[in-house]
Coordinates of C-alpha atoms and ligand atoms in Angstrom, one line a residue:
M1 CA -2.9 -28.7 -16.4
T2 CA -3.2 -25.1 -16.2
D3 CA -1.5 -23.6 -13.0
L4 CA -3.9 -21.9 -11.0
T5 CA -1.3 -19.6 -9.4
R6 CA -0.7 -18.1 -12.8
M7 CA -4.5 -16.9 -13.4
T8 CA -6.4 -13.7 -12.7
A9 CA -8.6 -13.1 -9.4
T10 CA -11.2 -13.0 -12.0
D11 CA -10.5 -16.4 -13.6
L12 CA -10.1 -18.0 -10.6
A13 CA -13.3 -16.7 -9.0
G14 CA -15.0 -17.8 -12.1
L15 CA -13.5 -21.1 -12.4
V16 CA -14.5 -21.5 -8.3
A17 CA -18.0 -20.4 -9.3
S18 CA -18.3 -22.7 -11.9
G19 CA -17.2 -25.8 -10.2
E20 CA -14.0 -26.5 -12.8
T21 CA -12.3 -26.3 -9.9
S22 CA -12.5 -25.9 -5.9
A23 CA -11.6 -23.3 -3.5
V24 CA -9.4 -25.9 -1.7
E25 CA -7.4 -26.8 -4.8
V26 CA -7.1 -22.8 -5.6
T27 CA -5.9 -22.6 -1.8
R28 CA -3.3 -25.5 -2.0
A29 CA -1.9 -24.2 -5.3
H30 CA -0.9 -21.1 -3.8
L31 CA 0.3 -22.9 -0.5
D32 CA 2.5 -25.1 -2.6
R33 CA 3.9 -21.9 -4.2
I34 CA 4.6 -20.2 -1.2
A35 CA 6.4 -23.3 0.3
A36 CA 8.1 -23.6 -2.9
V37 CA 9.6 -20.0 -3.5
D38 CA 9.2 -17.8 -0.3
D39 CA 12.6 -19.0 1.3
R40 CA 14.1 -16.7 -1.6
V41 CA 11.3 -13.9 -1.6
H42 CA 10.2 -13.6 2.3
A43 CA 7.1 -12.2 1.2
F44 CA 5.1 -13.6 4.4
L45 CA 5.5 -13.5 7.9
H46 CA 3.1 -15.7 8.7
V47 CA 1.2 -18.3 6.8
D48 CA -2.2 -19.4 7.9
T49 CA -2.3 -22.9 6.2
E50 CA -5.1 -24.4 8.7
G51 CA -7.3 -21.4 8.6
A52 CA -6.9 -20.7 4.9
L53 CA -8.1 -24.6 4.1
A54 CA -10.7 -24.1 6.5
A55 CA -12.2 -21.0 4.5
A56 CA -11.6 -22.3 1.5
R57 CA -13.7 -25.6 2.6
A58 CA -16.6 -23.2 3.7
V59 CA -16.6 -21.6 0.2
D60 CA -16.6 -25.2 -1.5
E61 CA -19.4 -26.1 0.8
R62 CA -21.6 -23.1 0.1
R63 CA -21.4 -23.6 -3.5
A64 CA -22.5 -27.0 -3.0
A65 CA -25.2 -26.1 -1.1
G66 CA -26.2 -24.2 -4.1
E67 CA -25.6 -20.5 -2.7
Q68 CA -24.8 -17.5 -4.8
L69 CA -20.9 -16.7 -4.4
G70 CA -19.5 -13.2 -4.5
P71 CA -17.4 -12.2 -7.3
L72 CA -14.2 -13.1 -5.5
A73 CA -15.4 -16.1 -3.5
G74 CA -12.6 -19.0 -3.2
V75 CA -10.1 -16.4 -4.2
P76 CA -6.5 -16.0 -1.9
V77 CA -5.5 -13.0 -0.4
A78 CA -2.0 -11.9 1.1
V79 CA -2.9 -9.5 4.2
K80 CA -0.5 -6.9 5.2
D81 CA 0.7 -7.5 8.8
V82 CA -0.8 -3.7 9.4
L83 CA -4.1 -5.0 9.8
T84 CA -5.6 -6.8 12.7
T85 CA -6.5 -10.6 12.4
K86 CA -8.3 -12.3 15.3
G87 CA -6.3 -14.9 16.9
V88 CA -3.6 -14.9 13.9
P89 CA -0.3 -13.0 14.6
T90 CA -0.1 -9.3 13.7
T91 CA 3.4 -7.7 14.0
V92 CA 3.3 -4.7 11.8
G93 CA 7.2 -5.9 11.1
S94 CA 8.1 -4.8 14.7
K95 CA 9.5 -7.0 17.6
I96 CA 7.2 -4.7 20.0
L97 CA 4.4 -6.8 18.7
E98 CA 6.1 -10.1 18.7
G99 CA 3.6 -12.9 19.6
W100 CA 0.6 -10.6 19.7
R101 CA -2.6 -12.0 18.0
P102 CA -5.2 -9.9 17.9
P103 CA -8.6 -10.4 19.8
Y104 CA -10.6 -9.0 16.4
D105 CA -10.5 -8.6 12.5
A106 CA -10.1 -5.1 11.3
T107 CA -13.2 -4.3 9.3
I108 CA -11.3 -4.7 6.3
V109 CA -10.4 -8.5 7.0
Q110 CA -14.2 -8.9 8.3
R111 CA -15.1 -8.4 4.7
L112 CA -13.0 -10.1 2.8
R113 CA -13.7 -12.9 4.9
A114 CA -17.5 -12.1 4.3
A115 CA -16.5 -12.1 0.5
G116 CA -15.5 -15.6 0.8
T117 CA -11.7 -15.0 -0.1
V118 CA -9.2 -17.0 1.6
M119 CA -6.7 -15.0 3.8
L120 CA -3.2 -17.0 3.4
G121 CA -1.3 -15.2 5.6
K122 CA 0.4 -11.7 6.5
T123 CA 2.9 -10.2 4.8
N124 CA 6.3 -8.7 5.3
M125 CA 6.5 -4.8 5.7
D126 CA 8.5 -2.0 7.2
E127 CA 8.2 -1.7 10.5
F128 CA 4.8 0.5 11.5
A129 CA 4.9 1.1 7.4
M130 CA 7.7 3.5 8.0
G131 CA 10.0 2.7 5.1
S132 CA 10.4 2.8 1.5
S133 CA 11.9 -0.7 0.9
T134 CA 10.6 -3.7 3.5
E135 CA 14.3 -3.2 4.7
Y136 CA 13.1 -1.8 8.0
S137 CA 11.1 -4.7 8.8
A138 CA 12.5 -6.5 12.2
Y139 CA 12.0 -9.8 10.5
G140 CA 14.7 -9.3 7.8
P141 CA 13.9 -7.7 4.0
T142 CA 11.4 -9.2 1.5
H143 CA 13.5 -9.5 -2.0
N144 CA 12.1 -8.6 -5.4
P145 CA 11.0 -11.5 -7.6
W146 CA 12.4 -9.5 -10.6
D147 CA 16.2 -10.2 -8.9
T148 CA 16.4 -11.1 -5.1
D149 CA 19.2 -8.9 -4.8
R150 CA 17.1 -5.6 -5.0
I151 CA 14.3 -4.3 -3.0
P152 CA 10.4 -5.0 -3.5
G153 CA 9.4 -1.2 -2.6
G154 CA 7.9 -0.5 0.6
S155 CA 6.5 -0.1 3.2
G156 CA 4.2 -3.1 1.8
G157 CA 7.0 -5.0 -0.1
G158 CA 5.8 -8.0 0.9
S159 CA 2.2 -7.8 -0.4
A160 CA 3.7 -6.7 -3.9
A161 CA 6.2 -9.7 -3.6
A162 CA 3.8 -12.0 -3.2
L163 CA 1.8 -10.9 -6.0
A164 CA 4.8 -10.9 -8.6
A165 CA 6.2 -14.6 -7.2
Y166 CA 2.9 -15.9 -7.9
E167 CA 2.2 -16.6 -4.3
A168 CA -1.0 -14.6 -3.8
P169 CA -3.2 -13.4 -6.7
L170 CA -4.6 -10.5 -4.5
A171 CA -3.1 -8.7 -1.5
I172 CA -4.1 -5.7 1.0
G173 CA -1.4 -2.8 1.3
S174 CA -1.6 0.6 3.5
D175 CA -1.0 3.8 2.1
T176 CA 0.3 6.5 3.9
G177 CA 3.0 8.2 1.8
G178 CA 3.2 5.8 -1.1
S179 CA 3.4 2.4 0.6
I180 CA 0.8 0.5 -2.0
R181 CA 1.6 2.6 -5.0
Q182 CA 5.7 2.3 -4.7
P183 CA 5.7 -1.2 -4.4
G184 CA 3.5 -1.6 -7.0
A185 CA 5.5 0.1 -9.2
V186 CA 8.9 -1.6 -8.8
T187 CA 7.3 -4.7 -8.9
G188 CA 5.5 -4.9 -12.0
T189 CA 1.9 -5.0 -10.0
V190 CA -0.9 -2.8 -9.3
G191 CA -1.4 -0.4 -6.1
A192 CA -4.0 1.5 -5.8
K193 CA -4.6 3.9 -2.5
P194 CA -8.5 5.0 -2.5
T195 CA -9.6 8.1 -1.3
Y196 CA -8.9 8.6 2.5
G197 CA -11.9 7.9 4.4
G198 CA -13.2 5.5 1.2
T199 CA -11.4 2.3 3.2
S200 CA -11.9 1.4 6.5
R201 CA -9.0 2.3 9.3
Y202 CA -11.0 0.0 12.2
G203 CA -8.0 -2.4 12.8
L204 CA -5.2 -1.0 10.7
V205 CA -2.4 -0.1 13.2
A206 CA -2.2 3.5 13.1
F207 CA 1.1 5.2 11.8
S208 CA -0.4 8.6 10.6
S209 CA -4.2 8.9 11.0
S210 CA -4.6 11.3 8.8
L211 CA -3.1 10.1 5.9
D212 CA -3.6 6.0 6.5
T213 CA -5.0 4.3 4.1
P214 CA -5.4 0.8 3.4
G215 CA -6.0 -0.5 -0.3
P216 CA -5.8 -2.9 -2.8
C217 CA -3.0 -4.6 -4.6
A218 CA -3.2 -7.2 -7.8
R219 CA -1.4 -8.1 -10.9
T220 CA -4.3 -6.7 -13.0
V221 CA -6.4 -3.3 -12.9
L222 CA -9.6 -5.2 -12.7
D223 CA -8.5 -7.5 -10.1
A224 CA -7.8 -4.4 -8.0
A225 CA -10.9 -3.0 -9.0
L226 CA -13.0 -6.2 -7.6
L227 CA -10.9 -6.0 -4.2
H228 CA -11.4 -2.9 -3.9
Q229 CA -15.2 -2.9 -4.1
V230 CA -15.2 -6.0 -1.6
I231 CA -13.2 -3.8 0.9
G232 CA -14.1 -0.2 0.5
G233 CA -17.0 1.8 1.7
H234 CA -18.6 3.3 5.0
D235 CA -17.4 2.3 8.0
P236 CA -19.3 3.4 11.3
R237 CA -16.8 1.9 13.5
D238 CA -14.1 4.5 11.8
S239 CA -14.6 8.2 12.7
T240 CA -13.1 9.5 9.3
S241 CA -15.0 6.8 6.9
I242 CA -16.8 8.8 4.2
P243 CA -20.5 8.0 4.1
Q244 CA -20.9 7.4 0.6
P245 CA -20.7 4.2 -1.7
V246 CA -17.4 3.4 -3.2
P247 CA -17.6 4.7 -7.0
D248 CA -18.0 1.9 -9.4
V249 CA -14.6 1.3 -9.8
V250 CA -15.4 -2.3 -11.4
A251 CA -17.4 -0.4 -14.2
A252 CA -14.7 1.8 -15.0
A253 CA -11.7 -0.8 -15.0
K254 CA -14.0 -2.6 -17.4
L255 CA -14.6 1.1 -19.6
G256 CA -10.9 1.4 -19.7
A257 CA -10.2 -1.9 -20.8
T258 CA -11.8 -1.0 -24.2
G259 CA -9.0 1.2 -24.6
D260 CA -10.8 4.4 -25.1
L261 CA -10.1 7.5 -23.4
T262 CA -11.8 9.9 -25.8
G263 CA -13.1 12.8 -24.0
V264 CA -10.6 12.2 -21.0
K265 CA -8.3 15.7 -20.1
L266 CA -5.1 14.3 -18.3
G267 CA -2.6 16.8 -17.0
I268 CA 1.0 16.1 -16.1
V269 CA 2.3 18.5 -13.5
K270 CA 4.7 20.9 -14.6
E271 CA 6.8 21.1 -11.4
F272 CA 7.5 17.2 -11.3
T273 CA 10.5 17.7 -14.1
G274 CA 12.1 14.5 -13.8
E275 CA 14.7 16.3 -11.9
G276 CA 16.1 13.4 -9.0
A277 CA 14.1 10.7 -11.4
E278 CA 16.2 7.9 -13.3
P279 CA 16.6 9.0 -17.3
G280 CA 14.9 5.1 -17.8
V281 CA 12.0 6.0 -15.6
M282 CA 11.2 8.9 -17.3
A283 CA 11.4 7.7 -20.9
A284 CA 9.0 4.9 -20.0
F285 CA 6.5 7.6 -18.4
R286 CA 6.8 9.7 -21.8
E287 CA 6.2 6.2 -23.9
S288 CA 3.2 6.0 -21.8
V289 CA 2.1 9.7 -22.4
D290 CA 1.8 8.9 -26.3
T291 CA 0.2 5.3 -25.8
L292 CA -2.7 7.5 -23.5
A293 CA -2.7 10.2 -26.3
K294 CA -3.4 7.5 -28.8
L295 CA -6.0 6.2 -27.2
G296 CA -7.8 9.3 -27.4
A297 CA -7.1 10.8 -24.1
E298 CA -6.2 14.9 -24.5
I299 CA -2.8 15.7 -22.6
V300 CA -1.7 19.0 -21.3
E301 CA 0.7 20.6 -18.3
V302 CA -0.6 21.9 -15.4
S303 CA 1.1 23.8 -13.0
C304 CA 1.2 22.6 -9.0
P305 CA 3.8 24.8 -7.5
H306 CA 3.5 23.5 -3.9
F307 CA 3.9 20.0 -4.9
R308 CA 8.0 20.7 -4.1
Y309 CA 6.8 21.4 -0.3
A310 CA 5.1 17.7 -0.1
L311 CA 7.8 16.0 1.0
P312 CA 9.2 18.1 3.6
A313 CA 5.8 18.5 5.1
Y314 CA 4.8 14.9 5.0
Y315 CA 8.2 14.1 6.9
L316 CA 7.0 17.0 10.0
I317 CA 3.1 15.7 9.9
A318 CA 3.7 11.7 9.7
P319 CA 6.3 11.8 12.6
S320 CA 4.3 14.1 14.4
E321 CA 1.3 11.5 14.3
C322 CA 3.3 8.5 14.6
S323 CA 4.6 10.2 18.0
S324 CA 1.2 10.4 19.3
N325 CA 0.2 7.0 18.0
L326 CA 3.1 5.0 19.3
A327 CA 3.1 6.0 22.8
R328 CA 0.4 3.3 23.0
F329 CA 3.0 0.6 22.7
D330 CA 4.0 0.7 26.2
G331 CA 4.5 -2.9 27.5
V332 CA 1.7 -3.0 29.2
R333 CA -1.3 -3.5 27.2
F334 CA 0.3 -5.4 23.7
G335 CA 3.2 -7.4 22.7
L336 CA 6.6 -7.2 24.3
R337 CA 7.2 -6.5 27.8
V338 CA 11.2 -5.8 28.8
G339 CA 12.7 -5.8 32.5
D340 CA 9.7 -6.3 34.3
D341 CA 11.4 -8.2 36.9
G342 CA 9.5 -6.8 40.1
N343 CA 12.3 -4.4 40.8
R344 CA 11.8 -1.5 38.3
S345 CA 9.3 1.0 38.0
L346 CA 6.7 1.3 35.6
E347 CA 8.5 4.0 33.6
E348 CA 11.8 2.0 33.7
V349 CA 9.7 -0.9 31.9
M350 CA 8.0 1.1 29.6
S351 CA 11.3 2.7 28.8
L352 CA 13.4 -0.6 28.2
T353 CA 10.3 -2.1 26.3
R354 CA 10.4 1.1 24.0
E355 CA 14.1 1.0 23.5
A356 CA 14.2 -3.0 22.7
G357 CA 10.9 -3.2 20.9
F358 CA 11.4 -0.2 18.2
G359 CA 13.9 -0.3 15.3
A360 CA 16.2 2.8 14.8
E361 CA 13.9 4.0 12.0
V362 CA 10.6 4.2 14.2
K363 CA 12.7 5.7 16.7
R364 CA 13.8 8.7 14.6
R365 CA 10.4 9.7 13.7
I366 CA 9.1 9.2 17.2
M367 CA 12.0 11.7 17.9
V368 CA 11.2 14.1 15.1
G369 CA 7.7 14.0 15.7
T370 CA 8.1 14.8 19.4
Y371 CA 10.2 17.7 18.5
A372 CA 7.9 19.1 15.8
L373 CA 5.0 18.7 18.7
S374 CA 6.7 20.6 21.3
S375 CA 5.4 23.8 22.7
G376 CA 8.4 26.0 21.2
Y377 CA 8.6 24.7 17.8
Y378 CA 4.9 23.7 17.4
D379 CA 4.0 26.6 15.0
A380 CA 7.4 26.7 13.1
Y381 CA 7.1 22.9 12.5
Y382 CA 4.0 21.2 12.7
G383 CA 1.7 24.3 12.0
Q384 CA 3.5 25.3 9.0
A385 CA 3.5 21.9 7.5
Q386 CA -0.2 21.9 8.1
K387 CA -0.5 25.2 6.5
V388 CA 1.6 23.2 3.4
R389 CA -0.7 20.7 3.5
T390 CA -3.7 23.3 2.7
L391 CA -1.5 24.7 -0.4
I392 CA -1.2 21.4 -1.6
T393 CA -4.9 20.9 -1.5
R394 CA -5.4 23.7 -3.2
D395 CA -3.2 22.8 -5.9
F396 CA -5.1 19.8 -6.5
T397 CA -8.3 21.4 -6.4
A398 CA -7.2 23.9 -9.1
A399 CA -5.6 21.2 -11.6
F400 CA -9.1 19.3 -11.2
E401 CA -10.7 22.5 -12.6
Q402 CA -8.8 21.7 -15.6
V403 CA -8.4 18.1 -16.0
D404 CA -9.9 14.7 -15.0
A405 CA -7.2 13.2 -13.6
L406 CA -3.0 14.0 -13.2
I407 CA -0.4 11.4 -14.2
S408 CA 3.3 11.0 -13.2
P409 CA 5.7 8.4 -12.7
T410 CA 5.0 6.8 -9.8
T411 CA 8.6 6.2 -8.6
P412 CA 11.6 8.2 -9.3
F413 CA 13.8 5.1 -9.7
V414 CA 13.2 1.3 -10.2
A415 CA 14.2 -1.3 -7.6
F416 CA 17.3 -0.3 -6.1
P417 CA 19.7 -3.0 -4.6
I418 CA 19.0 -4.0 -0.7
G419 CA 21.5 -2.0 1.5
A420 CA 21.9 0.7 -1.3
R421 CA 19.7 3.5 0.6
T422 CA 19.7 2.5 4.2
A423 CA 22.7 4.6 5.3
D424 CA 21.1 7.9 4.5
P425 CA 17.2 8.4 5.4
Y426 CA 16.5 11.3 3.0
Q427 CA 17.6 9.1 0.2
M428 CA 15.2 6.5 1.4
Y429 CA 12.3 9.7 1.5
L430 CA 13.1 10.2 -2.0
A431 CA 11.1 7.2 -3.3
D432 CA 8.1 8.8 -2.5
L433 CA 8.5 12.1 -4.3
F434 CA 5.6 11.4 -6.6
T435 CA 3.4 9.7 -4.3
I436 CA 3.4 12.0 -1.4
P437 CA 1.1 14.9 -2.3
T438 CA -1.8 13.0 -3.2
N439 CA -1.5 11.6 0.4
L440 CA -1.7 15.3 1.7
Y441 CA -4.9 16.0 -0.5
G442 CA -6.4 12.8 0.0
G443 CA -7.6 11.7 -3.1
P444 CA -7.0 8.3 -4.8
G445 CA -4.0 7.4 -6.5
I446 CA -3.0 4.2 -8.5
S447 CA 0.2 2.7 -10.0
V448 CA 0.1 0.4 -13.0
P449 CA 3.2 -1.0 -15.0
C450 CA 3.9 1.0 -17.5
G451 CA 7.5 -0.3 -19.0
L452 CA 10.6 -1.6 -18.3
S453 CA 14.1 0.5 -17.8
E454 CA 16.9 -2.1 -17.7
G455 CA 14.8 -4.9 -17.4
L456 CA 12.9 -3.8 -14.1
P457 CA 9.1 -2.7 -14.1
V458 CA 8.2 1.2 -14.2
G459 CA 4.8 2.3 -12.9
L460 CA 2.6 5.2 -14.2
Q461 CA 0.8 6.6 -11.2
V462 CA -2.9 8.1 -12.1
M463 CA -4.1 10.7 -9.8
A464 CA -7.9 11.8 -9.5
P465 CA -10.3 14.1 -7.1
T466 CA -11.5 12.6 -3.9
M467 CA -14.1 10.2 -4.3
A468 CA -13.5 9.7 -8.0
D469 CA -11.4 6.8 -7.5
D470 CA -13.5 5.0 -10.8
R471 CA -11.6 7.7 -13.2
M472 CA -8.3 6.4 -12.3
Y473 CA -9.3 2.8 -12.9
R474 CA -10.4 3.6 -16.2
V475 CA -6.9 5.5 -17.4
A476 CA -4.9 2.6 -15.8
A477 CA -6.8 -0.1 -17.4
A478 CA -6.7 1.8 -20.5
L479 CA -3.1 1.7 -20.2
E480 CA -2.9 -2.0 -19.4
S481 CA -5.2 -2.9 -22.7
V482 CA -1.8 -1.5 -24.4
V483 CA 1.1 -2.6 -22.4
G484 CA -0.3 -5.5 -20.7
T485 CA 0.8 -7.3 -17.2
F486 CA 4.2 -8.2 -16.4
T487 CA 5.8 -11.4 -15.6
P488 CA 9.2 -11.3 -13.9
P489 CA 12.1 -13.9 -15.4
A490 CA 11.4 -17.3 -13.4
L491 CA 12.0 -17.4 -9.8
Ligands
LIG501 N1 7.9 5.8 2.7 C1 6.7 6.7 3.2 C2 7.7 6.2 4.9 O1 8.4 6.2 5.1 C3 5.3 6.3 3.0 C4 5.2 4.6 4.3 C5 3.9 4.6 4.1 O2 3.2 5.0 2.8 N2 3.2 3.7 4.9 O3 6.9 7.1 5.6

């Protein structure tokens, strides 16, 4: 019998819809796979066996009753532990929320349920989505299925690893500076960051509210597009949600899959010289550029002179917003409370709780952000970073007057060994060199596997104008039609 865990979401949905297999069978196959490999991968923080089987049974009953099912009904999905799930533990990879069971579902989770997808559980992540390797999870690292001594990227390493290990055909991530795309790149999977405001932040535990963007992860571009379509679109409960429908990303992925990019103009950012990137990554990227040209795309060089300031600007803006957002974790309202013995003041309890509940990287960001926002330094740091953000947006706007989309490697390096970059925060921050500009601008970006370097996956990034998410799917699907999908050596 075919192994259901090796199939695409598109094919699984087809089998469930036709009755060739049941949602329960599909779900059991994935739960079995998780039981078989997750002690080596550690993609999941929580597996919701009962909830998943109940959701699958409900889909099978609806089908038996003759109901028309949605395009992803019966397909399992793994959800990054940054989204609230009603009654299901949500930790954000932090000790401070250990044991918290949210009283409500994030909008994205509601939409996943309404579409008949089956939530398998919650995936591991760097604490509060701060990191690039999943090593900053308070619950231990996730291992890359390609080589379990290596990192799966971050912060959404659990979601990406679950896909690469065939534990789930679909996953949800969140991208503030690269946390969907970078894990996608280093695990040989597809990760898409939608336009900021194109997917709801309601129920997404906030890190940096002007940047945080939930989005789809999958093993194929079409699967990612189908998931994007299910979770995206306006949400009145998110004040920055864009009141427009999702561009037709599914049609764009199908168009791209025909392998014809005639009439599409792609830009290579001149300032992304490859300095600081591994030669193997740049070689795989250049080969993909040739492939895209062979498919009919016109390739030109464009200048985005302010991209070099993106990383420093991001590492002021994101920590500033984080220092404000994380003030709510006070030991009173959610999760952990330390030292509440009746003799201590409220301030002492808050302080002890935050001291015990937050890890080192989260504390570093809170301190940097508090400093950058303090009255004497606000203009010099936060204010300056906001000006840089405007200049980066102008670079994008000017670039998109010349080209339809921009392309680059997704990450400067392939998956590195666990422990290799934890001693120096700056080395970790460099993982997002190519992904951060898009977050500051607010446009969409996708990472699609484009080749291997020393046996490890390399991703190509496509960046598009805001609300032109469909364009990036077309280009990514065209590349995938030539390069194919990537399977790690057996676990
Ligand atoms: N690696 C970046 C950071 O540490 C981005 C994280 C993210 O996108 N959530 O902030």
